[in-house]
């Protein structure tokens, strides 16, 4: 299991099994009048077949293929990727409670200050401009009805 | 002649001030997202989709269409000056465009790509105006089996033309079809795979997926490495290519237009493949192929013309059949449906003002872009100088606002983050996002036409091969599917394209 596509083939096979299992719970109907489960079941079966084919093809493939270690050991900044994701999830969590303006300001500060380090002054200035500016454009001007939060702004 | 009358009627719609403004805004924003690396037309159009809710359907489609072909213009600027494609259909332009810039000929390269884009874009729209009505006529006789066959062909072509393993592209397309089944069943109203979440009742939203896979995933890939964008420092004077340049480019522009337009009409075809193909053809027939890649003007003119012609061509399947052939067209389909319109052959008959208004706006939009592009290049250069560390938080923020505004619901943000992670992993494991997204959109339409076909034939599958049109289409699709298994043609074709390009 050194090759990347052995893992993707395996993961997709499991996914297709789940799809088939869920589709079996739906009425299949018959060929004269296919029910809600008809299409999903066949999709699940095709997906399963092709995922297994991918697994087998990769396992027997000769020559250079992408390996799992090449993905894992690539010189990338995982922590930055993770930080962005966490920041976005927190943004969604906070948006309804503290409102668009506040949540956006916090998100922008985090993204500007901690991904590519730059001075607090620059980060805060851009965050303020970004949150107030987008509030004015999208909420006030385009009336997109962004969440207000407890402060009512 | 009828078409001429319709065009005059269409110009009447387009020339209304509000629609002109929409075309202008679309073209301007399109150029901007084309120029900005890391934000393409897909991400930008999904961001703006919610903003168009309050607009008239005609204005909304005019603006969104303008963003698409505007991005084709803008993308070349970044390719030429920074050697990074501003959007994916301008990848090949980097090869000769950047070399021209290094030789001090950035002005001529930018000029010829604007002129080439304009000529190809305009010729493409002319062809679109005259081909669409007869195709609508033909499409009116299409039944569910024909539609099912066409959509199968579209997905097959998209996976066939993609880069990398065709098996993986097919797998990801099937996975997209699976995701497309989420939501309420069309005939029985039964809930499928919604996990009891009311937000998923109407299916997984296209905007959320597109924004996740093209917006968030792209940013995650960019920030994992320290990205350096350095604008080539050169004096930008003389945007008018000289007579020699024009002489060399005329053939390239015309050939690029034809190649691009036909690859655009093809279900599953798109501007990216059109630009690669036209570059390869130009190099093949050139008298000086060895100079390609060192800064020849045909190498800029051909792909830039092809991607614009393709972006006109791919409106044909959407406007006449209601079948999107690529992700951008899928977004336009979504926009039409949001405004309560059913895309398909009846669109031209029932909503001629929208149909012809949009087509005519593309004539005017192309003129606007030609006028906008050249004088504004110094401004785009300034935009390019905004460092990515400032830019990416704003792109993320606009993604979030766009997604939230689809339903005014935080759930959609979580969904987008989820698809962002999926898209990021897909890039790591070398799966393409485009077949997935197109399949999600086509999925429900395919299921509907499939079930209707079987009801029509009382359960007889031969309906897909006894009717002439589906039979031919399925034969082509089967050929494309089976061919790579027995020959190395596809690998060779891809290798040739890549070798020719790189």
XYZ file of C-alpha atoms in Angstrom:
655
model
C 0.000 0.000 0.000
C 2.645 2.480 -0.999
C 0.872 3.888 -3.998
C -1.492 6.843 -3.654
C -4.189 5.399 -5.883
C -4.359 2.205 -3.863
C -5.612 4.401 -1.038
C -8.002 6.385 -3.213
C -9.304 3.157 -4.768
C -9.876 1.710 -1.316
C -11.582 4.827 0.026
C -13.834 5.043 -3.013
C -14.743 1.359 -2.716
C -15.868 1.926 0.864
C -17.841 4.958 -0.266
C -19.522 2.951 -3.009
C -20.416 0.214 -0.533
C -22.112 2.855 1.626
C -23.896 4.177 -1.457
C -25.148 0.692 -2.393
C -26.257 -0.002 1.174
C -28.176 3.281 1.358
C -29.681 2.822 -2.100
C -30.960 -0.650 -1.176
C -33.088 0.972 1.522
C -34.930 2.960 -1.166
C -37.663 1.449 -3.360
C -36.011 0.054 -6.489
C -39.162 -0.050 -8.602
C -38.755 -2.059 -11.786
C -37.483 -1.452 -15.302
C -40.975 -0.442 -16.443
C -41.087 2.298 -13.866
C -37.788 2.821 -12.050
C -38.135 3.944 -8.438
C -36.025 6.380 -6.395
C -33.492 3.646 -5.587
C -32.914 2.505 -9.176
C -30.404 5.091 -10.369
C -28.451 5.367 -7.070
C -28.068 1.601 -6.827
C -26.593 1.285 -10.303
C -24.376 4.318 -9.742
C -23.107 2.714 -6.545
C -22.400 -0.556 -8.351
C -20.568 1.177 -11.219
C -18.571 3.292 -8.768
C -17.642 0.187 -6.805
C -16.548 -1.681 -9.920
C -14.432 1.194 -11.161
C -12.853 1.824 -7.737
C -11.802 -1.800 -7.501
C -10.453 -1.537 -11.058
C -8.442 1.523 -10.018
C -7.039 -0.388 -7.038
C -6.087 -3.394 -9.131
C -4.697 -1.303 -11.973
C -2.521 0.702 -9.584
C -1.341 -2.378 -7.706
C -0.247 -4.136 -10.873
C 1.067 -1.009 -12.585
C 4.717 -1.011 -13.480
C 6.780 2.122 -13.737
C 6.545 5.232 -11.657
C 3.219 6.139 -10.102
C 2.404 8.694 -7.445
C 3.192 7.293 -3.997
C 1.497 8.086 -0.727
C 4.789 9.134 0.813
C 5.353 11.673 -1.953
C 2.113 13.361 -0.873
C 2.805 13.153 2.856
C 6.450 14.151 2.732
C 5.985 16.971 0.283
C 7.382 20.172 1.689
C 4.159 21.968 2.491
C 2.922 24.030 5.385
C 0.161 21.757 6.704
C -0.296 23.922 9.770
C -1.262 26.922 7.641
C -3.845 24.914 5.717
C -5.279 23.642 8.992
C -5.319 27.117 10.500
C -7.316 28.511 7.561
C -9.863 25.701 7.864
C -10.247 26.178 11.618
C -10.596 29.933 11.136
C -13.331 29.439 8.554
C -15.248 27.000 10.759
C -15.022 29.390 13.718
C -16.177 32.174 11.422
C -19.310 30.211 10.546
C -19.882 29.389 14.222
C -19.483 32.985 15.372
C -21.313 34.693 12.545
C -24.812 34.242 13.970
C -23.853 35.241 17.513
C -21.564 38.207 17.105
C -22.769 39.278 13.698
C -21.163 39.644 10.297
C -19.108 42.734 11.045
C -17.388 41.423 14.164
C -16.851 37.903 12.897
C -15.426 39.173 9.618
C -13.015 41.473 11.416
C -11.721 38.589 13.520
C -11.411 36.276 10.513
C -9.492 38.855 8.535
C -7.115 39.549 11.436
C -6.306 35.857 11.767
C -5.838 35.358 8.014
C -3.743 38.484 7.589
C -1.576 38.095 10.679
C -0.873 34.382 10.977
C -0.692 32.855 7.503
C 1.926 35.089 5.945
C 3.368 37.022 8.884
C 3.007 40.757 8.531
C 2.930 43.499 11.131
C -0.068 43.941 13.438
C -0.521 47.425 12.086
C -0.898 46.262 8.493
C -3.084 43.310 9.482
C -5.443 45.375 11.632
C -5.738 48.122 9.050
C -6.618 45.729 6.223
C -8.972 43.755 8.478
C -10.816 46.915 9.459
C -11.012 48.140 5.873
C -12.100 44.705 4.656
C -14.817 44.112 7.223
C -16.320 47.604 7.108
C -15.951 47.813 3.329
C -17.608 44.468 2.652
C -20.357 45.322 5.163
C -21.081 48.556 3.309
C -20.986 46.927 -0.132
C -22.866 43.721 0.533
C -25.173 44.574 3.426
C -25.954 48.257 2.990
C -25.650 48.638 -0.781
C -26.558 45.217 -2.183
C -28.888 44.366 0.752
C -27.735 40.797 1.101
C -29.118 40.559 4.680
C -25.990 39.383 6.476
C -26.351 38.186 10.083
C -26.694 40.989 12.621
C -25.540 39.346 15.878
C -26.279 40.557 19.394
C -25.081 44.097 18.762
C -27.615 44.555 15.997
C -25.107 45.648 13.385
C -33.003 36.696 -42.696
C -35.127 35.875 -39.746
C -31.961 35.741 -37.684
C -31.110 39.312 -38.721
C -34.515 40.483 -37.517
C -34.030 38.612 -34.272
C -30.608 40.188 -33.862
C -32.056 43.668 -34.359
C -34.652 42.822 -31.735
C -31.863 41.492 -29.493
C -29.811 44.643 -29.830
C -32.906 46.573 -28.772
C -32.844 44.581 -25.513
C -29.082 44.825 -25.047
C -28.956 48.554 -25.667
C -31.290 49.291 -22.772
C -29.101 51.233 -20.335
C -29.489 48.750 -17.499
C -28.433 45.825 -19.696
C -25.514 47.797 -21.114
C -24.430 48.486 -17.566
C -24.683 44.782 -16.748
C -22.562 43.886 -19.770
C -20.010 46.518 -18.805
C -19.830 45.389 -15.166
C -19.586 41.769 -16.223
C -16.781 42.469 -18.685
C -14.900 44.624 -16.191
C -15.169 42.144 -13.327
C -14.401 39.303 -15.712
C -11.175 40.981 -16.767
C -10.288 41.569 -13.128
C -10.768 37.924 -12.106
C -9.009 36.873 -15.279
C -6.027 38.990 -14.314
C -5.915 37.804 -10.701
C -4.152 34.460 -10.447
C -5.903 32.070 -8.105
C -9.371 33.330 -8.876
C -11.003 32.162 -12.067
C -14.400 32.754 -13.655
C -15.948 29.787 -11.832
C -15.162 31.102 -8.368
C -16.083 34.649 -9.270
C -19.354 33.732 -10.940
C -20.431 31.614 -7.987
C -19.619 34.537 -5.695
C -21.786 36.892 -7.696
C -24.681 34.523 -8.325
C -26.490 35.615 -5.131
C -26.016 39.270 -6.043
C -27.983 38.686 -9.252
C -31.086 37.506 -7.332
C -32.495 41.000 -7.345
C -31.740 41.674 -11.000
C -33.812 40.888 -14.075
C -32.981 37.452 -15.517
C -31.696 39.027 -18.743
C -29.416 41.442 -16.883
C -28.151 38.662 -14.617
C -27.228 36.330 -17.468
C -25.685 39.180 -19.479
C -23.478 40.053 -16.521
C -22.453 36.490 -15.720
C -21.733 35.725 -19.383
C -19.655 38.907 -19.549
C -17.586 37.698 -16.620
C -16.836 34.488 -18.468
C -15.591 35.920 -21.738
C -14.053 38.885 -19.930
C -11.924 36.472 -17.926
C -10.607 35.008 -21.178
C -9.315 38.466 -22.066
C -7.862 39.194 -18.654
C -6.122 35.858 -18.229
C -3.642 36.604 -20.984
C -2.327 39.737 -19.246
C -1.096 37.735 -16.261
C 0.292 34.979 -18.453
C 2.334 37.446 -20.454
C 3.565 39.672 -17.639
C 3.975 37.235 -14.743
C 4.316 33.839 -16.420
C 1.471 32.554 -14.234
C -1.846 31.844 -15.931
C -4.438 34.321 -14.671
C -7.012 31.651 -15.373
C -6.647 28.125 -16.615
C -7.400 28.706 -20.309
C -4.363 30.966 -20.546
C -1.798 28.363 -19.515
C -0.371 28.009 -23.021
C -0.175 31.763 -23.483
C 2.591 31.814 -20.870
C 4.936 29.933 -23.174
C 5.408 32.480 -25.870
C 3.770 35.467 -24.195
C 6.230 35.647 -21.307
C 9.165 35.142 -23.646
C 7.923 38.041 -25.730
C 7.725 40.171 -22.589
C 11.288 39.246 -21.702
C 12.367 40.413 -25.115
C 10.712 43.756 -24.507
C 7.701 42.980 -26.655
C 5.089 42.772 -23.885
C 3.056 45.510 -25.576
C 2.791 43.627 -28.848
C 1.885 40.392 -27.044
C -0.840 42.092 -25.002
C -2.058 43.875 -28.113
C -2.297 40.791 -30.270
C -4.067 38.815 -27.563
C -6.643 41.593 -27.223
C -7.153 41.812 -31.001
C -7.156 38.028 -31.399
C -9.638 37.668 -28.562
C -11.840 40.333 -30.099
C -11.824 38.858 -33.599
C -12.368 35.312 -32.348
C -14.968 36.369 -29.796
C -16.932 38.298 -32.389
C -16.733 35.603 -35.072
C -17.751 33.099 -32.409
C -20.845 35.115 -31.530
C -21.747 35.497 -35.213
C -21.574 31.725 -35.602
C -23.562 31.334 -32.393
C -26.320 33.654 -33.647
C -26.728 31.788 -36.918
C -26.297 28.240 -35.629
C -28.534 28.505 -32.589
C -31.942 28.838 -34.317
C -31.615 25.744 -36.553
C -30.299 23.787 -33.566
C -33.266 24.849 -31.476
C -35.488 23.630 -34.299
C -33.747 20.251 -34.217
C -33.726 20.087 -30.431
C -37.501 20.501 -30.269
C -37.896 16.978 -31.583
C -35.528 15.535 -28.965
C -37.050 13.208 -26.406
C -35.658 11.836 -23.131
C -33.447 9.188 -24.796
C -31.737 11.852 -26.929
C -31.112 14.018 -23.881
C -29.808 11.117 -21.854
C -27.424 10.163 -24.653
C -26.159 13.721 -25.097
C -25.434 14.103 -21.397
C -23.596 10.772 -21.308
C -21.523 11.972 -24.255
C -20.783 15.275 -22.542
C -19.397 13.571 -19.459
C -17.437 11.083 -21.554
C -15.841 13.801 -23.667
C -14.928 15.809 -20.581
C -13.191 12.816 -19.010
C -11.578 11.911 -22.334
C -10.131 15.375 -22.850
C -8.943 15.809 -19.286
C -5.379 15.285 -18.260
C -4.205 12.273 -16.317
C -5.920 8.921 -15.952
C -9.256 8.558 -17.743
C -10.346 5.912 -15.247
C -9.881 8.388 -12.395
C -11.770 11.059 -14.311
C -14.635 8.630 -14.916
C -14.675 7.600 -11.260
C -14.896 11.197 -10.160
C -17.712 11.821 -12.670
C -19.690 8.851 -11.307
C -19.073 10.157 -7.784
C -20.502 13.468 -8.940
C -23.589 11.702 -10.268
C -23.944 10.029 -6.854
C -23.811 13.415 -5.119
C -26.355 14.625 -7.660
C -28.891 12.094 -6.349
C -28.949 13.746 -2.915
C -32.229 15.448 -2.168
C -35.861 14.936 -3.003
C -36.653 12.337 -5.651
C -38.270 14.088 -8.619
C -41.121 11.661 -9.221
C -42.005 10.321 -5.777
C -40.856 13.186 -3.567
C -38.988 10.736 -1.354
C -35.948 11.994 0.580
C -32.679 10.458 -0.539
C -29.353 10.599 1.332
C -30.250 13.815 3.149
C -29.205 12.504 6.603
C -32.344 14.187 7.916
C -30.937 17.623 7.131
C -33.584 19.973 5.734
C -30.818 21.982 4.030
C -30.082 19.043 1.750
C -33.695 18.527 0.645
C -33.161 20.434 -2.581
C -29.876 18.662 -3.229
C -26.295 19.743 -2.715
C -25.951 23.241 -4.129
C -23.774 23.850 -7.135
C -22.435 27.154 -5.808
C -21.291 25.536 -2.574
C -19.461 22.772 -4.426
C -17.919 25.073 -7.047
C -16.827 27.581 -4.428
C -15.350 24.841 -2.248
C -13.504 23.040 -5.005
C -12.415 26.026 -7.048
C -12.283 28.800 -4.442
C -11.203 27.297 -1.124
C -9.192 24.362 -2.477
C -7.243 26.690 -4.752
C -6.360 28.976 -1.841
C -5.338 26.046 0.360
C -3.003 24.882 -2.402
C -1.541 28.350 -2.735
C -0.889 29.040 0.929
C 0.764 25.695 1.611
C 3.738 27.075 -0.279
C 5.137 30.553 -0.171
C 3.833 32.095 -3.330
C 5.894 34.631 -5.187
C 4.329 36.778 -7.822
C 6.753 39.067 -9.533
C 5.521 41.274 -12.305
C 7.913 41.518 -15.168
C 9.374 44.975 -15.160
C 9.210 46.347 -18.616
C 8.204 49.481 -20.331
C 4.704 49.025 -21.604
C 4.610 51.034 -24.743
C 3.122 50.401 -28.136
C 0.163 48.079 -27.765
C -0.209 48.025 -31.512
C 1.518 45.032 -32.972
C 3.413 45.974 -36.136
C 2.558 44.923 -39.669
C 4.878 41.916 -39.502
C 3.090 40.747 -36.334
C -0.301 41.042 -37.954
C 0.867 39.177 -41.027
C 2.110 36.313 -38.900
C -0.944 36.252 -36.649
C -3.838 36.503 -39.092
C -3.804 32.827 -40.000
C -3.239 31.817 -36.391
C -6.189 33.890 -35.212
C -8.541 32.474 -37.838
C -7.449 28.880 -37.291
C -7.668 29.396 -33.533
C -11.192 30.711 -33.973
C -12.377 27.679 -35.939
C -10.693 25.145 -33.658
C -11.889 26.939 -30.543
C -15.447 27.315 -31.705
C -15.871 23.657 -32.584
C -14.195 22.439 -29.410
C -16.509 24.806 -27.569
C -19.697 23.413 -29.129
C -18.678 19.842 -28.381
C -20.428 18.549 -25.267
C -17.692 18.397 -22.636
C -15.429 20.701 -24.611
C -14.053 23.871 -23.090
C -11.732 26.816 -23.527
C -8.753 25.126 -21.862
C -8.565 22.250 -24.300
C -9.234 24.635 -27.189
C -6.212 26.762 -26.345
C -3.954 23.706 -26.068
C -5.200 22.226 -29.332
C -4.821 25.426 -31.333
C -1.282 25.951 -30.045
C -0.356 22.402 -31.022
C -1.878 22.843 -34.494
C -0.121 26.157 -35.034
C 3.184 24.623 -34.100
C 2.577 21.633 -36.344
C 1.885 23.657 -39.485
C 4.339 26.454 -38.775
C 7.361 26.977 -40.994
C 9.440 27.711 -37.906
C 8.192 25.258 -35.226
C 11.563 25.307 -33.461
C 11.021 28.931 -32.506
C 7.791 28.178 -30.625
C 8.378 28.767 -26.937
C 10.930 31.469 -27.575
C 8.422 34.259 -28.023
C 6.692 33.981 -31.401
C 3.567 36.025 -31.819
C 1.497 33.197 -33.376
C 2.005 31.283 -30.132
C 0.098 34.011 -28.328
C -2.459 34.794 -31.021
C -3.668 31.222 -31.590
C -4.516 30.102 -28.029
C -5.934 33.490 -27.050
C -8.244 33.419 -30.065
C -9.184 29.806 -29.460
C -10.222 30.285 -25.847
C -12.454 33.200 -26.762
C -14.062 31.400 -29.677
C -14.627 28.410 -27.403
C -16.265 30.549 -24.773
C -18.814 31.675 -27.396
C -19.222 28.168 -28.787
C -20.042 26.564 -25.480
C -23.128 28.740 -25.140
C -24.711 26.703 -27.941
C -25.437 23.475 -26.034
C -26.706 25.496 -23.070
C -28.912 27.899 -24.994
C -30.348 25.393 -27.469
C -30.517 22.135 -25.498
C -30.257 23.287 -21.920
C -27.270 20.997 -21.412
C -24.195 22.661 -19.895
C -20.972 21.442 -21.442
C -18.624 22.712 -18.751
C -18.604 24.079 -15.214
C -19.122 27.715 -16.221
C -22.143 26.804 -18.315
C -23.419 24.747 -15.388
C -23.315 27.895 -13.272
C -25.245 29.809 -15.938
C -27.787 27.000 -15.979
C -28.079 27.418 -12.215
C -28.567 31.155 -12.659
C -31.335 30.607 -15.219
C -33.112 28.192 -12.904
C -32.813 30.541 -9.937
C -34.707 33.060 -12.039
C -37.401 30.490 -12.729
C -36.412 29.753 -16.319
C -36.080 26.295 -17.783
C -33.119 26.149 -20.131
C -33.728 24.181 -23.291
C -35.097 24.676 -26.791
C -38.179 26.431 -25.431
C -36.011 29.225 -24.015
C -35.556 30.861 -27.427
C -39.265 30.584 -28.201
C -40.670 31.604 -24.834
C -38.074 34.154 -23.763
C -36.720 35.667 -26.997
C -35.764 38.872 -25.189
C -33.424 36.951 -22.882
C -32.106 34.645 -25.581
C -31.284 37.333 -28.153
C -30.464 39.967 -25.567
C -27.717 37.763 -24.128
C -26.331 36.899 -27.565
C -26.269 40.533 -28.654
C -24.681 41.591 -25.378
C -21.760 39.400 -26.357
C -21.147 41.462 -29.501
C -21.130 44.620 -27.447
C -19.224 43.048 -24.592
C -16.400 42.084 -26.916
C -16.151 45.656 -28.212
C -16.153 46.963 -24.629
C -13.404 44.528 -23.713
C -11.217 45.585 -26.612
C -11.609 49.227 -25.619
C -11.242 48.482 -21.912
C -8.338 46.156 -22.131
C -5.573 48.045 -23.818
C -5.775 51.395 -22.025
C -6.416 49.726 -18.681
C -3.399 47.442 -18.766
C -1.382 49.730 -16.449
C -4.245 49.412 -13.952
C -4.228 45.600 -14.210
C -0.479 45.673 -13.645
C -1.130 47.556 -10.401
C -3.719 44.955 -9.429
C -1.120 42.267 -10.039
C 1.218 44.001 -7.636
C -1.176 43.488 -4.706
C 0.633 40.851 -2.664
C -1.112 37.501 -2.304
C -0.948 37.714 1.507
C -3.374 40.642 1.322
C -5.392 39.241 -1.552
C -6.243 35.748 -0.341
C -8.113 36.785 2.851
C -10.357 38.922 0.656
C -10.990 36.114 -1.814
C -11.881 33.823 1.102
C -14.150 36.465 2.592
C -16.000 37.001 -0.695
C -16.389 33.238 -1.029
C -17.956 33.107 2.421
C -20.316 36.021 1.742
C -21.328 34.546 -1.603
C -22.057 31.130 -0.176
C -23.914 32.481 2.832
C -26.146 34.622 0.625
C -27.366 31.699 -1.475
C -29.851 30.750 1.244
C -28.901 33.123 4.076
C -27.795 30.069 5.959
C -24.588 29.214 7.846
C -25.039 25.546 6.911
C -23.901 26.374 3.383
C -20.602 27.691 4.751
C -19.897 24.358 6.444
C -20.834 22.559 3.233
C -18.436 24.762 1.251
C -15.594 24.150 3.711
C -16.300 20.425 3.420
C -16.062 20.558 -0.377
C -12.980 22.725 -0.042
C -11.284 19.938 1.909
C -12.530 17.319 -0.577
C -11.265 19.433 -3.465
C -7.900 19.907 -1.749
C -7.520 16.163 -1.243
C -8.602 15.538 -4.823
C -5.830 17.801 -6.063
C -3.319 15.981 -3.856
C -4.424 12.618 -5.228
C -4.598 13.957 -8.774
C -8.326 13.842 -9.395
C -9.878 16.582 -11.511
C -12.695 18.706 -10.117
C -14.411 19.643 -13.391
C -15.989 16.246 -14.240
C -17.255 16.005 -10.653
C -19.013 19.366 -10.705
C -20.515 18.910 -14.151
C -21.786 15.479 -13.094
C -23.469 16.899 -9.995
C -25.441 19.256 -12.245
C -26.170 16.715 -14.957
C -27.023 13.948 -12.471
C -30.654 14.868 -11.734
C -31.296 15.717 -15.409
C -29.779 12.405 -16.495
C -31.790 10.427 -13.983
C -34.999 12.125 -15.078
C -34.449 11.478 -18.782
C -33.295 7.930 -18.061
C -36.420 7.102 -16.082
C -38.680 8.801 -18.612
C -37.027 6.840 -21.402
C -37.681 3.550 -19.642
C -41.284 4.491 -18.915
C -41.680 5.440 -22.593
C -40.316 2.122 -23.777
C -42.064 0.083 -21.058
C -38.788 -1.132 -19.629
C -37.090 -1.882 -22.903
C -33.464 -0.724 -22.872
C -33.252 -0.982 -26.651
C -34.853 2.470 -26.863
C -31.333 3.863 -26.423
C -30.054 2.138 -29.552
C -33.040 1.848 -31.853
C -33.602 5.582 -32.158
C -31.020 6.957 -34.593
C -29.688 9.976 -32.687
C -29.045 8.216 -29.345
C -27.590 5.253 -31.217
C -24.995 7.410 -32.954
C -24.214 9.375 -29.787
C -23.783 6.249 -27.701
C -21.571 4.742 -30.394
C -19.282 7.797 -30.195
C -19.269 7.704 -26.391
C -18.518 3.981 -26.375
C -15.707 4.516 -28.848
C -14.149 7.209 -26.640
C -14.485 4.950 -23.602
C -13.113 1.806 -25.181
C -10.392 3.264 -27.384
C -7.950 4.160 -24.586
C -8.103 0.587 -23.290
C -6.802 -0.922 -26.508
C -4.504 1.696 -27.901
C -2.091 4.121 -26.498
C -3.662 6.815 -28.626
C -4.953 8.816 -25.710
C -1.702 8.796 -23.809
C 0.085 9.624 -27.016
C -2.357 12.419 -27.776
C -1.902 13.894 -24.324
C 1.852 13.458 -24.538
C 1.903 15.183 -27.925
C -0.191 18.044 -26.591
C 2.088 18.398 -23.599
C 5.288 18.085 -25.583
C 4.061 20.536 -28.134
C 3.046 22.904 -25.427
C 5.998 22.630 -23.107
